[in-house]
Amino acid sequence: MKKYSTNRQYIGSKREMWWKLFVPWIVFWFLVSVCIFYYMFCQDTEKRKDTLVSMCDEMARMLQDQFTVSMNHIQAMSILISTLHHARNPSAIDQTTFARYADRTAFERPLTSGVAYAVRVLQSEREQFEKQQGWTIKRMDTVEQNPVHKDDYAPEKLEPSPIQEEYAPVIFAQDTVSHVISVDVLSRKEDRGNVCARESGKAVLTAPFRLLKTNRLGFILTFAVYKRDLPSNATPNERIQATHGYLGGVFHVDSLVDKLLQQLASKQTVNVDVYDTTNHTHPIVMYGSNVSGDVFYHVRTLNFGDPFRKHEMRCRFKQIPPFPWLAITTSIGFFVIALLLAQISYASVLHIAKVEEDYREMMELKERAEAADVAKSQLSCYLSPVRSEHQ
């Protein structure tokens, strides 16, 4: 019984010593597993972000490239009007010629839904101009205040433009936007910014607004058409005096972004919002699907050539990120392996302890046996003389 108790005490001491090592071991590998999970989760998140950034930057680049192509062609058309319409008497361009040319060259303006030319008319020239054209200069702002269905839109029902210092009625238009002929674009507050185009000599964008007839959100890119070639250092007043009119390209924001997403096969995976951030405190939503998805989004600044207007594109995945099963299973796998190693170590410690205890007992038994042999030998030597005397 004493021997069994000693054996249990020895194995118990070994087990207690092992537990002192087991707790730090488990804590260490638990922390390692957490770090593995965090690292893999961050890697997946960064990979997802990089994918979104790459897709968003590619869309923004393509959008700007196509916009630049459209802008250059509109500028070329403004030179054409200056050369063949204002520089010739009689003009070599009429509505039919302009509409046919605009339709046949529409492939050069992949983002525009139409182009139109508005001539500058002073108040003193209005009566003669209207008699020459055979129609009255109409105002546009009343339609925006009371939008109508596209099938009910009738230009002849528009109100005459009120008396003002100057007008800009549309005289030429592509067939897709022919309903704006006779409409004074300066009667709408958003288009009054066209005066900036003639003063700067550069392209000017209007703020987003609901387009006539279609009632779709869009904006107009405008180039001023001058009576003569002006030097690059011409003053704003010189440019105003030399202005003949304004050539504008109409852009439907929703259609151009949809086309872009379809080209990149990103319509089903990426949600895109386009904002006019000229007034950063009150950005204007130009395009947005309002689809909830991934909380992370990437912001890409857009440059449409107008230094006065700011635009940006925000992209995010439509679907929330998938559950990080790989990170979870990998971290749990490492922790389970650590537990198995601990179990193997525990069994090995107990086995070694038992072997050591058995060896110690065996040595004790051996020592006892040797001591018994010695005692027996001594006893035999002591008893041998006694036996001899008796004989």
XYZ file of C-alpha atoms in Angstrom:
391
model
C 0.000 0.000 0.000
C 2.855 2.325 0.824
C 4.464 1.499 -2.498
C 1.247 2.310 -4.423
C 0.908 5.610 -2.559
C 4.474 6.564 -3.407
C 3.845 5.778 -7.061
C 0.729 7.976 -7.144
C 2.591 10.844 -5.483
C 5.383 10.691 -8.041
C 3.019 10.611 -11.027
C 0.926 13.378 -9.435
C 3.960 15.611 -9.117
C 4.778 15.055 -12.765
C 1.173 15.858 -13.737
C 1.215 19.056 -11.669
C 4.464 20.138 -13.295
C 2.962 19.449 -16.744
C -0.144 21.545 -15.983
C 2.074 24.478 -15.105
C 3.458 24.255 -18.636
C 0.112 23.387 -20.297
C -1.711 26.633 -19.416
C 0.926 28.959 -20.969
C 1.111 26.622 -23.961
C -2.657 26.848 -24.580
C -2.720 30.610 -24.045
C 0.203 31.046 -26.447
C -1.347 28.991 -29.231
C -4.741 30.606 -28.708
C -3.141 33.982 -29.295
C -1.297 32.563 -32.317
C -4.608 31.289 -33.734
C -6.237 34.686 -33.211
C -3.312 36.353 -34.996
C -3.593 33.881 -37.884
C -7.323 34.621 -38.199
C -6.757 38.380 -38.078
C -3.947 38.196 -40.637
C -5.943 36.088 -43.101
C -9.053 38.234 -42.589
C -7.049 41.402 -43.261
C -5.465 39.809 -46.325
C -8.909 38.920 -47.734
C -10.212 42.407 -46.959
C -7.228 44.085 -48.620
C -7.577 41.837 -51.653
C -11.264 42.749 -51.902
C -10.442 46.443 -51.548
C -7.691 46.234 -54.174
C -10.110 44.550 -56.575
C -12.701 47.278 -56.027
C -10.125 50.054 -56.404
C -8.840 48.512 -59.634
C -12.351 48.164 -61.090
C -13.366 51.681 -60.026
C -10.201 53.268 -61.399
C -10.660 51.408 -64.684
C -14.263 52.616 -64.997
C -13.275 56.189 -64.168
C -10.420 56.098 -66.678
C -12.654 54.775 -69.451
C -15.362 57.297 -68.617
C -12.902 60.186 -68.756
C -11.313 58.893 -71.969
C -14.676 58.594 -73.710
C -15.720 61.962 -72.366
C -12.519 63.515 -73.731
C -13.210 61.996 -77.160
C -16.748 63.412 -77.127
C -15.533 66.793 -75.908
C -12.889 67.049 -78.644
C -15.419 66.260 -81.333
C -17.883 68.838 -79.999
C -15.098 71.398 -80.078
C -14.340 70.408 -83.674
C -18.012 70.910 -84.538
C -17.891 74.411 -83.048
C -15.027 75.253 -85.420
C -17.037 73.784 -88.282
C -20.022 76.025 -87.488
C -17.803 79.081 -87.229
C -16.238 78.287 -90.618
C -19.263 77.159 -92.659
C -22.077 79.085 -91.014
C -20.876 82.423 -89.682
C -17.925 82.946 -92.046
C -20.021 82.378 -95.172
C -22.823 84.395 -96.668
C -25.089 82.665 -97.378
C -24.459 79.980 -94.769
C -23.433 76.513 -95.911
C -25.272 74.905 -92.968
C -28.987 74.608 -92.258
C -30.967 72.457 -89.839
C -31.146 69.505 -92.225
C -27.413 69.558 -92.941
C -26.521 69.934 -89.272
C -28.847 67.108 -88.166
C -27.544 64.755 -90.859
C -23.914 65.496 -90.050
C -24.525 65.132 -86.308
C -26.265 61.759 -86.775
C -23.557 60.389 -89.063
C -20.762 61.405 -86.699
C -22.507 60.272 -83.511
C -19.962 57.439 -83.141
C -17.339 60.122 -82.469
C -19.319 61.208 -79.403
C -19.952 57.915 -77.558
C -21.367 59.558 -74.436
C -23.625 62.242 -75.912
C -27.304 61.824 -76.662
C -27.359 64.851 -78.966
C -25.759 68.156 -79.924
C -27.333 71.548 -80.564
C -26.208 75.035 -81.523
C -27.674 78.208 -79.966
C -26.914 81.569 -81.537
C -26.375 84.747 -79.560
C -29.171 87.284 -80.123
C -29.245 90.737 -78.533
C -32.516 92.351 -77.485
C -32.218 94.881 -80.346
C -31.959 91.984 -82.830
C -34.775 89.835 -81.466
C -37.658 91.048 -83.638
C -35.713 90.744 -86.874
C -34.316 87.354 -85.836
C -37.774 85.924 -85.043
C -39.154 87.133 -88.417
C -36.190 85.531 -90.178
C -36.592 82.208 -88.371
C -40.390 82.155 -88.481
C -40.799 81.314 -84.795
C -40.708 83.014 -81.405
C -37.874 82.565 -78.928
C -39.258 80.306 -76.162
C -38.368 80.066 -72.519
C -37.241 76.811 -70.896
C -37.570 77.306 -67.152
C -41.379 76.938 -67.069
C -41.085 73.353 -68.313
C -38.744 72.487 -65.461
C -41.147 73.929 -62.934
C -44.041 71.945 -64.448
C -42.506 68.817 -66.025
C -44.618 66.992 -68.576
C -44.559 63.516 -70.030
C -42.363 63.188 -73.103
C -45.380 62.308 -75.278
C -47.171 65.478 -74.147
C -44.237 67.772 -74.803
C -44.940 70.361 -77.527
C -42.398 73.171 -78.168
C -45.055 75.433 -79.676
C -46.866 75.485 -76.333
C -43.860 76.960 -74.520
C -44.104 80.551 -73.336
C -42.114 83.273 -75.147
C -38.832 84.142 -73.510
C -39.144 87.292 -71.344
C -37.395 90.500 -72.368
C -33.722 90.459 -71.384
C -30.424 91.841 -72.577
C -29.548 88.874 -74.756
C -30.847 85.443 -75.745
C -29.434 82.160 -76.973
C -32.143 80.345 -78.983
C -31.298 76.961 -80.499
C -31.265 77.080 -84.317
C -29.549 73.766 -85.143
C -30.033 70.446 -83.353
C -29.451 66.768 -83.846
C -32.673 64.852 -84.483
C -32.516 63.242 -81.030
C -32.799 66.689 -79.406
C -34.635 68.567 -82.154
C -37.377 69.503 -79.643
C -35.093 72.228 -78.231
C -35.104 74.296 -81.445
C -36.364 77.851 -80.714
C -35.747 77.402 -76.976
C -33.667 80.080 -75.267
C -31.060 78.179 -73.265
C -30.178 81.330 -71.315
C -33.687 81.384 -69.873
C -32.671 78.475 -67.647
C -30.480 79.329 -64.693
C -28.207 76.315 -65.145
C -27.343 77.373 -68.707
C -26.538 80.932 -67.783
C -23.132 79.565 -66.924
C -22.530 79.433 -70.673
C -21.262 82.972 -70.385
C -18.292 81.444 -68.587
C -17.590 79.433 -71.728
C -17.312 82.529 -73.875
C -15.209 84.363 -71.288
C -12.745 81.546 -70.722
C -12.661 80.025 -74.190
C -12.773 76.567 -72.638
C -15.423 73.899 -72.239
C -17.988 74.528 -69.501
C -20.319 72.035 -67.837
C -23.736 72.877 -66.470
C -24.961 71.587 -63.152
C -27.013 68.367 -63.389
C -30.663 69.011 -64.287
C -33.744 67.283 -65.682
C -33.569 67.394 -69.457
C -36.474 68.593 -71.580
C -38.949 66.002 -72.827
C -37.085 62.983 -71.441
C -37.046 64.357 -67.871
C -33.838 62.363 -67.334
C -30.956 63.688 -65.315
C -28.122 65.055 -67.413
C -25.817 67.954 -68.075
C -24.619 69.997 -71.050
C -21.052 70.561 -72.207
C -20.750 73.935 -73.953
C -18.184 75.517 -76.247
C -18.403 79.137 -77.323
C -18.301 79.850 -81.063
C -16.428 83.046 -81.927
C -16.655 85.366 -84.935
C -12.900 85.279 -85.461
C -9.781 83.608 -84.163
C -8.799 85.037 -80.816
C -5.331 85.022 -79.259
C -4.806 82.904 -76.176
C -4.374 86.045 -74.057
C -7.653 87.651 -75.184
C -9.515 89.446 -72.397
C -12.959 88.260 -71.236
C -14.547 91.394 -72.718
C -12.944 90.677 -76.101
C -14.270 87.148 -76.013
C -17.786 88.327 -75.116
C -17.830 90.787 -78.016
C -16.582 88.111 -80.430
C -19.105 85.450 -79.364
C -21.437 84.155 -82.090
C -23.166 81.426 -80.113
C -22.836 78.232 -78.105
C -22.477 74.617 -79.203
C -23.601 72.163 -76.568
C -23.502 68.396 -76.196
C -26.205 66.716 -74.093
C -25.126 63.918 -71.760
C -27.505 61.463 -70.084
C -25.603 60.453 -66.982
C -27.532 57.263 -66.242
C -27.217 55.861 -69.762
C -23.510 56.641 -70.097
C -22.648 55.009 -66.758
C -24.834 51.978 -67.547
C -23.065 51.530 -70.888
C -19.725 51.746 -69.164
C -20.667 49.129 -66.564
C -21.915 46.787 -69.272
C -18.683 47.192 -71.232
C -16.689 46.153 -68.174
C -19.166 43.436 -67.144
C -19.364 45.132 -63.746
C -23.077 45.913 -63.613
C -23.910 42.834 -61.533
C -21.047 43.145 -59.056
C -20.276 46.831 -58.536
C -22.580 49.602 -57.416
C -21.537 53.018 -58.792
C -22.622 56.476 -57.657
C -21.594 59.659 -59.475
C -21.765 63.005 -57.692
C -21.369 66.622 -58.634
C -19.335 67.872 -55.675
C -18.872 71.461 -56.779
C -20.698 72.394 -53.589
C -19.070 69.892 -51.260
C -21.603 70.541 -48.495
C -24.535 69.709 -50.806
C -23.330 67.209 -53.441
C -25.734 66.467 -56.291
C -26.421 62.818 -57.086
C -25.959 62.436 -60.841
C -26.163 58.646 -60.923
C -26.917 56.158 -58.194
C -28.627 52.831 -57.891
C -29.352 53.145 -54.159
C -28.450 49.479 -53.653
C -27.103 48.605 -50.235
C -24.040 46.424 -50.161
C -20.497 46.436 -48.887
C -19.883 49.205 -46.340
C -16.483 49.876 -47.875
C -16.429 52.145 -50.917
C -13.747 53.729 -53.056
C -13.865 57.385 -54.123
C -12.363 58.353 -57.475
C -12.166 61.982 -58.631
C -13.441 62.621 -62.159
C -12.043 65.325 -64.403
C -14.451 66.424 -67.128
C -12.363 69.348 -68.328
C -14.244 72.087 -66.479
C -12.012 73.561 -63.751
C -15.033 75.098 -62.003
C -17.066 71.909 -61.536
C -15.980 68.939 -59.452
C -17.171 65.379 -59.881
C -16.413 62.101 -58.213
C -17.288 58.431 -58.570
C -17.964 56.194 -55.587
C -17.808 52.430 -56.063
C -18.751 49.588 -53.766
C -19.597 45.917 -54.150
C -23.296 45.144 -54.252
C -22.858 42.020 -52.138
C -21.604 42.028 -48.575
C -18.233 40.296 -48.131
C -18.453 36.506 -47.741
C -18.068 34.947 -44.305
C -14.336 34.335 -43.645
C -14.612 30.542 -43.412
C -11.043 29.925 -44.589
C -9.583 32.204 -41.924
C -11.788 30.624 -39.238
C -11.036 27.003 -40.188
C -7.306 27.667 -40.542
C -7.013 29.370 -37.141
C -9.132 26.654 -35.469
C -7.014 24.001 -37.184
C -3.820 25.448 -35.706
C -5.411 25.586 -32.254
C -6.628 21.967 -32.500
C -3.146 20.845 -33.543
C -1.746 22.639 -30.495
C -4.263 20.807 -28.268
C -3.336 17.472 -29.829
C 0.351 18.171 -29.235
C -0.486 19.047 -25.633
C -2.440 15.775 -25.259
C 0.433 13.782 -26.756
C 2.884 15.574 -24.457
C 0.631 14.838 -21.460
C 0.435 11.137 -22.318
C 4.193 11.027 -22.880
C 4.886 12.698 -19.517
C 2.663 10.201 -17.692
C 4.218 7.288 -19.540
C 7.752 8.474 -18.799
C 6.806 9.093 -15.177
C 5.424 5.562 -14.906
C 8.533 4.069 -16.563
C 10.799 6.072 -14.249
C 8.822 4.993 -11.205
C 8.895 1.349 -12.313
C 12.635 1.629 -12.901
C 13.121 3.169 -9.486
C 11.115 0.389 -7.860
C 13.033 -2.210 -9.799
C 16.306 -0.733 -8.610
C 15.031 -0.755 -5.044
C 14.059 -4.401 -5.388
C 17.442 -5.171 -6.879
C 19.234 -3.440 -4.032
C 17.109 -5.357 -1.554
C 17.848 -8.622 -3.306
C 21.567 -7.896 -3.295
C 21.410 -6.967 0.384
C 19.571 -10.210 1.082
C 22.245 -12.186 -0.794
C 24.969 -10.469 1.222
C 23.168 -11.196 4.468
C 22.645 -14.806 3.432
C 26.327 -15.171 2.586
C 27.385 -13.727 5.923
C 24.976 -16.030 7.720
C 26.349 -19.018 5.877
C 29.894 -18.091 6.869
C 28.845 -17.750 10.500
C 27.040 -21.074 10.603
C 29.852 -23.119 8.959
C 32.263 -23.279 12.083
C 29.357 -24.132 14.317
C 28.455 -27.122 12.192
C 32.085 -28.302 12.192
C 32.273 -28.377 16.042
C 29.107 -30.409 16.314
C 30.481 -32.959 13.984
